[in-house]
Amino acid sequence: MAPTVGTAHHVQGSTEWVTTRDGRTLHTMVLPGPGAGGEAPTVVFEAGAAATRSSWALVQPAVGDLARTVVYDRSGLGRSPADPGSRTLHHMADDLEDLLDHFGPGPYILVGHSAGGPLVRLAASRRPERISGLVLVDPTDEGAEVLFSPTFRRAERVVIAVNLLLARIGLLGRLYGSVARPLPEDARRDMARDGFTVGVVRAHRAQARTYLDELAAFRDTPPDLTGVPVTVISGGLTGNGMNKAVRRAANEAHARSATAASPGKHVVAARSGHYVTITEPDVVIEEIGLLVTGTSTPR
């Protein structure tokens, strides 16, 4: 499918639509990188549970100086139409696979934030030969037992219900204003327009129905990423819904996951909570750049 040019000179590039195996369409935005035909991997970004492509607007342009970059909206988020079927982790990984097929044989570096972390791990494990590396930014990790407690699950349901109410009365964007405020103007407008809608919250609710149960299965059969370099970036601070106990459990799980990877690397963004892509984008940019240039070393 030929590219469809979006807003001229948009910081996140030009719009291109991808068709999935079952005929749905996914909205992507592409920065071509330093030149066609280069040897650098294409970098594909996967946002968090209810986040749109705009959440990468402080990271993608800088990485775009090194390589072709692709951001996209999962079905029901941003500009991508809703999926009438289920939104299981495996189904979302199918969509990501279809997106990679659309953009060529690779190689690819996949970057996932929060709930996007397990998603890129799963997709990468299906075709590891085309994956040059993963960067997982404060990812949801099956090693953090706190995620599977009744308390956490109840809290998630409450948050989604409250967000749905706020979206219906047009106030959800105010709750997350600190996330949108630092973005470039065009990306900030995009997020204000299509990042806090009723449809976005409904898509999040559909994903959440099975997400944690599927993630729990990773404890016994994790995606096989043998030989794929994995960098895990943890936030260093509490906040954004993470108290001290949750932050400690998450970062300990991140450290174990990095140690188990071959090769693996663990980095702590000391001045950030969960939204490292907003508060310390340079940390994320640096780690992606090291994988693009092949100079990342385990630690």
mmCIF file of C-alpha atoms in Angstrom:
data_model
loop_
_atom_site.group_PDB
_atom_site.id
_atom_site.type_symbol
_atom_site.label_atom_id
_atom_site.label_comp_id
_atom_site.label_asym_id
_atom_site.label_seq_id
_atom_site.Cartn_x
_atom_site.Cartn_y
_atom_site.Cartn_z
ATOM 1 C CA MET A 1 0.000 0.000 0.000
ATOM 2 C CA ALA A 2 1.404 3.379 -0.956
ATOM 3 C CA PRO A 3 1.965 5.947 1.772
ATOM 4 C CA THR A 4 -0.675 8.565 2.421
ATOM 5 C CA VAL A 5 0.950 11.845 3.297
ATOM 6 C CA GLY A 6 -0.294 13.346 6.545
ATOM 7 C CA THR A 7 0.132 16.847 7.880
ATOM 8 C CA ALA A 8 3.121 18.532 6.219
ATOM 9 C CA HIS A 9 6.274 18.448 8.337
ATOM 10 C CA HIS A 10 4.599 16.673 11.243
ATOM 11 C CA VAL A 11 7.190 15.827 13.888
ATOM 12 C CA GLN A 12 6.182 12.150 13.687
ATOM 13 C CA GLY A 13 6.276 11.927 9.908
ATOM 14 C CA SER A 14 3.769 10.912 7.257
ATOM 15 C CA THR A 15 0.677 8.771 7.653
ATOM 16 C CA GLU A 16 0.650 5.272 6.214
ATOM 17 C CA TRP A 17 -2.173 2.758 6.605
ATOM 18 C CA VAL A 18 -1.459 -0.927 7.234
ATOM 19 C CA THR A 19 -4.000 -3.670 6.527
ATOM 20 C CA THR A 20 -4.116 -6.596 8.936
ATOM 21 C CA ARG A 21 -4.659 -10.244 7.983
ATOM 22 C CA ASP A 22 -8.369 -9.936 8.831
ATOM 23 C CA GLY A 23 -8.895 -6.731 6.857
ATOM 24 C CA ARG A 24 -8.725 -4.072 9.567
ATOM 25 C CA THR A 25 -6.570 -0.974 9.136
ATOM 26 C CA LEU A 26 -3.916 0.404 11.467
ATOM 27 C CA HIS A 27 -2.830 4.031 11.425
ATOM 28 C CA THR A 28 0.940 4.505 11.382
ATOM 29 C CA MET A 29 3.257 7.482 11.058
ATOM 30 C CA VAL A 30 6.670 7.062 9.482
ATOM 31 C CA LEU A 31 9.888 9.049 9.499
ATOM 32 C CA PRO A 32 12.086 7.767 6.647
ATOM 33 C CA GLY A 33 15.411 8.102 8.439
ATOM 34 C CA PRO A 34 18.707 9.277 6.961
ATOM 35 C CA GLY A 35 18.127 7.646 3.586
ATOM 36 C CA ALA A 36 16.456 4.770 1.805
ATOM 37 C CA GLY A 37 18.428 1.602 1.302
ATOM 38 C CA GLY A 38 20.600 2.000 4.386
ATOM 39 C CA GLU A 39 21.639 -0.893 6.579
ATOM 40 C CA ALA A 40 20.223 0.490 9.832
ATOM 41 C CA PRO A 41 17.302 -1.408 11.353
ATOM 42 C CA THR A 42 13.818 0.076 11.261
ATOM 43 C CA VAL A 43 12.669 1.069 14.749
ATOM 44 C CA VAL A 44 9.023 0.337 15.582
ATOM 45 C CA PHE A 45 7.424 1.775 18.713
ATOM 46 C CA GLU A 46 4.660 0.104 20.748
ATOM 47 C CA ALA A 47 2.783 2.331 23.185
ATOM 48 C CA GLY A 48 1.346 1.462 26.588
ATOM 49 C CA ALA A 49 -2.094 0.069 27.363
ATOM 50 C CA ALA A 50 -4.247 3.099 26.542
ATOM 51 C CA ALA A 51 -1.636 5.240 24.818
ATOM 52 C CA THR A 52 -1.501 6.398 21.220
ATOM 53 C CA ARG A 53 1.386 7.011 18.833
ATOM 54 C CA SER A 54 1.710 10.545 20.222
ATOM 55 C CA SER A 55 3.252 9.224 23.440
ATOM 56 C CA TRP A 56 6.496 8.645 21.469
ATOM 57 C CA ALA A 57 6.757 12.184 20.096
ATOM 58 C CA LEU A 58 9.754 13.137 22.264
ATOM 59 C CA VAL A 59 11.672 9.986 21.311
ATOM 60 C CA GLN A 60 10.838 9.093 17.708
ATOM 61 C CA PRO A 61 12.154 12.246 15.956
ATOM 62 C CA ALA A 62 15.622 11.932 17.514
ATOM 63 C CA VAL A 63 15.839 8.235 16.653
ATOM 64 C CA GLY A 64 14.651 9.212 13.174
ATOM 65 C CA ASP A 65 18.021 10.871 12.617
ATOM 66 C CA LEU A 66 19.579 7.388 12.768
ATOM 67 C CA ALA A 67 17.009 5.065 11.221
ATOM 68 C CA ARG A 68 13.559 4.735 9.728
ATOM 69 C CA THR A 69 11.005 4.904 12.554
ATOM 70 C CA VAL A 70 7.384 3.805 12.767
ATOM 71 C CA VAL A 71 4.782 4.656 15.398
ATOM 72 C CA TYR A 72 1.235 3.354 15.261
ATOM 73 C CA ASP A 73 -2.122 3.186 16.982
ATOM 74 C CA ARG A 74 -3.395 -0.229 18.006
ATOM 75 C CA SER A 75 -6.998 -0.946 17.016
ATOM 76 C CA GLY A 76 -9.405 1.314 18.873
ATOM 77 C CA LEU A 77 -6.688 3.779 19.860
ATOM 78 C CA GLY A 78 -5.888 7.091 18.181
ATOM 79 C CA ARG A 79 -6.907 7.004 14.530
ATOM 80 C CA SER A 80 -7.108 3.221 14.128
ATOM 81 C CA PRO A 81 -10.681 1.888 13.921
ATOM 82 C CA ALA A 82 -11.864 -0.395 16.701
ATOM 83 C CA ASP A 83 -11.515 -4.154 16.431
ATOM 84 C CA PRO A 84 -14.892 -5.947 16.537
ATOM 85 C CA GLY A 85 -13.128 -9.064 17.830
ATOM 86 C CA SER A 86 -11.152 -9.767 20.968
ATOM 87 C CA ARG A 87 -8.109 -7.757 22.019
ATOM 88 C CA THR A 88 -5.998 -10.536 23.432
ATOM 89 C CA LEU A 89 -2.247 -10.216 23.751
ATOM 90 C CA HIS A 90 -1.782 -12.821 21.038
ATOM 91 C CA HIS A 91 -4.195 -11.038 18.690
ATOM 92 C CA MET A 92 -2.397 -7.734 19.206
ATOM 93 C CA ALA A 93 0.899 -9.500 18.479
ATOM 94 C CA ASP A 94 -0.666 -10.723 15.214
ATOM 95 C CA ASP A 95 -1.339 -7.095 14.311
ATOM 96 C CA LEU A 96 2.230 -6.081 15.100
ATOM 97 C CA GLU A 97 3.508 -8.947 12.953
ATOM 98 C CA ASP A 98 1.312 -7.745 10.089
ATOM 99 C CA LEU A 99 2.724 -4.248 10.502
ATOM 100 C CA LEU A 100 6.295 -5.563 10.325
ATOM 101 C CA ASP A 101 5.429 -7.596 7.222
ATOM 102 C CA HIS A 102 4.044 -4.434 5.628
ATOM 103 C CA PHE A 103 7.246 -2.467 6.148
ATOM 104 C CA GLY A 104 9.590 -5.113 4.796
ATOM 105 C CA PRO A 105 11.843 -7.984 5.843
ATOM 106 C CA GLY A 106 13.692 -6.057 8.532
ATOM 107 C CA PRO A 107 15.798 -6.000 10.509
ATOM 108 C CA TYR A 108 13.763 -4.337 13.230
ATOM 109 C CA ILE A 109 14.302 -2.921 16.678
ATOM 110 C CA LEU A 110 11.090 -3.034 18.707
ATOM 111 C CA VAL A 111 10.535 -0.536 21.509
ATOM 112 C CA GLY A 112 7.692 -1.128 23.957
ATOM 113 C CA HIS A 113 6.501 0.983 26.873
ATOM 114 C CA SER A 114 4.555 -0.425 29.827
ATOM 115 C CA ALA A 115 1.971 -2.949 28.569
ATOM 116 C CA GLY A 116 3.613 -2.694 25.152
ATOM 117 C CA GLY A 117 6.666 -4.485 26.560
ATOM 118 C CA PRO A 118 5.199 -8.013 26.681
ATOM 119 C CA LEU A 119 3.565 -7.374 23.320
ATOM 120 C CA VAL A 120 6.843 -6.666 21.524
ATOM 121 C CA ARG A 121 8.469 -9.618 23.302
ATOM 122 C CA LEU A 122 5.768 -11.956 22.028
ATOM 123 C CA ALA A 123 5.883 -10.624 18.461
ATOM 124 C CA ALA A 124 9.690 -10.743 18.409
ATOM 125 C CA SER A 125 9.747 -14.362 19.573
ATOM 126 C CA ARG A 126 7.708 -15.452 16.557
ATOM 127 C CA ARG A 127 10.264 -14.224 14.016
ATOM 128 C CA PRO A 128 13.467 -13.564 15.980
ATOM 129 C CA GLU A 129 15.632 -13.724 12.869
ATOM 130 C CA ARG A 130 14.340 -10.304 11.790
ATOM 131 C CA ILE A 131 14.759 -8.643 15.193
ATOM 132 C CA SER A 132 18.000 -6.772 15.981
ATOM 133 C CA GLY A 133 16.998 -5.913 19.527
ATOM 134 C CA LEU A 134 14.328 -4.835 21.994
ATOM 135 C CA VAL A 135 14.102 -1.818 24.264
ATOM 136 C CA LEU A 136 11.524 -2.271 27.022
ATOM 137 C CA VAL A 137 10.644 0.986 28.769
ATOM 138 C CA ASP A 138 9.321 0.449 32.313
ATOM 139 C CA PRO A 139 7.578 -2.662 30.987
ATOM 140 C CA THR A 140 4.834 -4.678 32.590
ATOM 141 C CA ASP A 141 6.730 -7.773 33.755
ATOM 142 C CA GLU A 142 5.318 -11.149 34.725
ATOM 143 C CA GLY A 143 8.001 -11.420 37.384
ATOM 144 C CA ALA A 144 6.296 -8.701 39.456
ATOM 145 C CA GLU A 145 3.868 -10.791 41.496
ATOM 146 C CA VAL A 146 2.028 -7.704 42.720
ATOM 147 C CA LEU A 147 0.430 -7.355 39.271
ATOM 148 C CA PHE A 148 -1.619 -10.496 39.797
ATOM 149 C CA SER A 149 -3.023 -9.682 43.228
ATOM 150 C CA PRO A 150 -6.782 -9.146 43.671
ATOM 151 C CA THR A 151 -6.027 -5.624 44.911
ATOM 152 C CA PHE A 152 -4.206 -4.654 41.713
ATOM 153 C CA ARG A 153 -6.914 -6.130 39.496
ATOM 154 C CA ARG A 154 -9.652 -4.286 41.383
ATOM 155 C CA ALA A 155 -7.702 -1.050 41.128
ATOM 156 C CA GLU A 156 -7.331 -1.523 37.373
ATOM 157 C CA ARG A 157 -11.079 -2.003 36.960
ATOM 158 C CA VAL A 158 -11.789 1.111 39.015
ATOM 159 C CA VAL A 159 -9.328 3.226 37.015
ATOM 160 C CA ILE A 160 -10.865 2.121 33.722
ATOM 161 C CA ALA A 161 -14.397 2.851 34.984
ATOM 162 C CA VAL A 162 -13.407 6.316 36.203
ATOM 163 C CA ASN A 163 -11.544 7.061 32.974
ATOM 164 C CA LEU A 164 -14.589 6.052 30.948
ATOM 165 C CA LEU A 165 -16.766 8.453 32.925
ATOM 166 C CA LEU A 166 -14.235 11.271 32.538
ATOM 167 C CA ALA A 167 -13.940 10.618 28.807
ATOM 168 C CA ARG A 168 -17.711 10.806 28.418
ATOM 169 C CA ILE A 169 -17.814 14.251 30.010
ATOM 170 C CA GLY A 170 -14.703 15.471 28.212
ATOM 171 C CA LEU A 171 -12.394 15.691 31.234
ATOM 172 C CA LEU A 172 -10.028 12.754 30.756
ATOM 173 C CA GLY A 173 -7.438 14.889 28.986
ATOM 174 C CA ARG A 174 -7.175 17.170 32.020
ATOM 175 C CA LEU A 175 -6.266 14.220 34.238
ATOM 176 C CA TYR A 176 -3.336 13.334 31.988
ATOM 177 C CA GLY A 177 -2.342 16.867 31.050
ATOM 178 C CA SER A 178 1.175 16.388 32.427
ATOM 179 C CA VAL A 179 1.768 13.662 29.835
ATOM 180 C CA ALA A 180 0.657 15.776 26.880
ATOM 181 C CA ARG A 181 2.124 19.121 27.958
ATOM 182 C CA PRO A 182 5.814 18.493 27.093
ATOM 183 C CA LEU A 183 5.068 17.144 23.607
ATOM 184 C CA PRO A 184 5.759 19.083 20.394
ATOM 185 C CA GLU A 185 2.783 21.201 19.422
ATOM 186 C CA ASP A 186 1.485 19.015 16.588
ATOM 187 C CA ALA A 187 1.742 15.812 18.629
ATOM 188 C CA ARG A 188 0.125 17.558 21.592
ATOM 189 C CA ARG A 189 -2.819 18.546 19.393
ATOM 190 C CA ASP A 190 -3.093 14.967 18.149
ATOM 191 C CA MET A 191 -3.132 13.601 21.687
ATOM 192 C CA ALA A 192 -5.741 16.139 22.775
ATOM 193 C CA ARG A 193 -7.937 15.215 19.802
ATOM 194 C CA ASP A 194 -7.740 11.435 19.782
ATOM 195 C CA GLY A 195 -5.884 10.301 22.899
ATOM 196 C CA PHE A 196 -8.580 10.689 25.556
ATOM 197 C CA THR A 197 -11.783 9.546 23.865
ATOM 198 C CA VAL A 198 -14.448 7.106 24.977
ATOM 199 C CA GLY A 199 -13.235 4.770 22.240
ATOM 200 C CA VAL A 200 -9.714 4.742 23.679
ATOM 201 C CA VAL A 201 -10.972 3.750 27.134
ATOM 202 C CA ARG A 202 -13.194 1.061 25.650
ATOM 203 C CA ALA A 203 -10.208 -0.337 23.762
ATOM 204 C CA HIS A 204 -8.216 -0.347 27.009
ATOM 205 C CA ARG A 205 -11.062 -2.174 28.750
ATOM 206 C CA ALA A 206 -11.172 -4.788 25.980
ATOM 207 C CA GLN A 207 -7.408 -5.353 26.261
ATOM 208 C CA ALA A 208 -7.568 -5.607 30.052
ATOM 209 C CA ARG A 209 -10.114 -8.437 30.029
ATOM 210 C CA THR A 210 -7.455 -11.038 29.248
ATOM 211 C CA TYR A 211 -4.118 -9.230 29.443
ATOM 212 C CA LEU A 212 -2.981 -10.179 32.946
ATOM 213 C CA ASP A 213 -4.100 -13.789 32.580
ATOM 214 C CA GLU A 214 -2.114 -14.084 29.353
ATOM 215 C CA LEU A 215 0.855 -12.364 30.947
ATOM 216 C CA ALA A 216 0.739 -14.799 33.869
ATOM 217 C CA ALA A 217 1.280 -17.635 31.392
ATOM 218 C CA PHE A 218 4.654 -16.062 30.537
ATOM 219 C CA ARG A 219 5.889 -17.161 33.968
ATOM 220 C CA ASP A 220 5.895 -20.776 32.782
ATOM 221 C CA THR A 221 6.492 -20.250 29.060
ATOM 222 C CA PRO A 222 8.081 -16.854 28.390
ATOM 223 C CA PRO A 223 8.672 -15.749 24.794
ATOM 224 C CA ASP A 224 11.952 -17.237 23.575
ATOM 225 C CA LEU A 225 14.292 -14.372 22.718
ATOM 226 C CA THR A 226 17.548 -16.309 22.758
ATOM 227 C CA GLY A 227 20.220 -14.278 20.996
ATOM 228 C CA VAL A 228 18.111 -11.106 20.772
ATOM 229 C CA PRO A 229 19.660 -8.153 22.682
ATOM 230 C CA VAL A 230 17.218 -6.800 25.264
ATOM 231 C CA THR A 231 17.558 -3.504 27.130
ATOM 232 C CA VAL A 232 15.174 -2.931 30.042
ATOM 233 C CA ILE A 233 14.737 0.641 31.276
ATOM 234 C CA SER A 234 13.124 1.096 34.699
ATOM 235 C CA GLY A 235 11.731 4.254 36.180
ATOM 236 C CA GLY A 236 13.501 5.176 39.389
ATOM 237 C CA LEU A 237 10.674 7.017 41.134
ATOM 238 C CA THR A 238 7.266 6.275 42.571
ATOM 239 C CA GLY A 239 4.115 7.959 41.302
ATOM 240 C CA ASN A 240 1.938 7.449 38.223
ATOM 241 C CA GLY A 241 0.005 4.818 40.172
ATOM 242 C CA MET A 242 3.109 3.051 41.503
ATOM 243 C CA ASN A 243 3.816 3.200 45.243
ATOM 244 C CA LYS A 244 7.121 2.147 46.808
ATOM 245 C CA ALA A 245 6.204 -1.532 46.985
ATOM 246 C CA VAL A 246 5.044 -1.692 43.375
ATOM 247 C CA ARG A 247 8.080 0.239 42.130
ATOM 248 C CA ARG A 248 10.443 -2.025 44.039
ATOM 249 C CA ALA A 249 8.718 -5.168 42.734
ATOM 250 C CA ALA A 250 8.735 -3.854 39.169
ATOM 251 C CA ASN A 251 12.404 -2.884 39.178
ATOM 252 C CA GLU A 252 13.488 -6.150 40.768
ATOM 253 C CA ALA A 253 11.559 -8.009 38.065
ATOM 254 C CA HIS A 254 13.140 -5.809 35.384
ATOM 255 C CA ALA A 255 16.618 -6.590 36.709
ATOM 256 C CA ARG A 256 15.902 -10.331 36.663
ATOM 257 C CA SER A 257 14.546 -10.141 33.120
ATOM 258 C CA ALA A 258 17.613 -8.264 31.906
ATOM 259 C CA THR A 259 19.888 -10.806 33.566
ATOM 260 C CA ALA A 260 17.993 -13.671 31.937
ATOM 261 C CA ALA A 261 18.250 -12.140 28.450
ATOM 262 C CA SER A 262 21.112 -13.122 26.177
ATOM 263 C CA PRO A 263 22.455 -10.486 26.004
ATOM 264 C CA GLY A 264 20.597 -8.241 28.423
ATOM 265 C CA LYS A 265 21.049 -4.813 29.957
ATOM 266 C CA HIS A 266 19.243 -2.996 32.785
ATOM 267 C CA VAL A 267 19.147 0.797 32.986
ATOM 268 C CA VAL A 268 17.414 2.907 35.636
ATOM 269 C CA ALA A 269 16.028 6.316 34.651
ATOM 270 C CA ALA A 270 16.660 7.840 38.064
ATOM 271 C CA ARG A 271 14.563 10.992 37.571
ATOM 272 C CA SER A 272 11.467 9.304 36.154
ATOM 273 C CA GLY A 273 8.375 7.504 37.280
ATOM 274 C CA HIS A 274 6.435 5.359 34.828
ATOM 275 C CA TYR A 275 6.416 7.813 31.912
ATOM 276 C CA VAL A 276 10.122 7.676 31.113
ATOM 277 C CA THR A 277 9.357 8.514 27.472
ATOM 278 C CA ILE A 278 8.083 11.916 28.633
ATOM 279 C CA THR A 279 10.332 12.784 31.570
ATOM 280 C CA GLU A 280 13.673 11.342 30.383
ATOM 281 C CA PRO A 281 13.359 10.733 26.651
ATOM 282 C CA ASP A 282 17.131 11.078 26.246
ATOM 283 C CA VAL A 283 17.648 7.858 28.218
ATOM 284 C CA VAL A 284 15.372 5.984 25.826
ATOM 285 C CA ILE A 285 16.909 7.642 22.763
ATOM 286 C CA GLU A 286 20.419 6.726 23.879
ATOM 287 C CA GLU A 287 19.609 3.056 24.449
ATOM 288 C CA ILE A 288 17.824 2.735 21.109
ATOM 289 C CA GLY A 289 20.746 4.454 19.405
ATOM 290 C CA LEU A 290 23.200 1.972 20.907
ATOM 291 C CA LEU A 291 21.212 -0.903 19.425
ATOM 292 C CA VAL A 292 20.882 0.845 16.058
ATOM 293 C CA THR A 293 24.653 1.296 15.866
ATOM 294 C CA GLY A 294 25.424 -2.093 17.380
ATOM 295 C CA THR A 295 27.396 -0.645 20.277
ATOM 296 C CA SER A 296 25.173 -1.609 23.219
ATOM 297 C CA THR A 297 26.931 -3.638 25.915
ATOM 298 C CA PRO A 298 25.308 -5.671 28.725
ATOM 299 C CA ARG A 299 25.374 -4.350 32.256
#
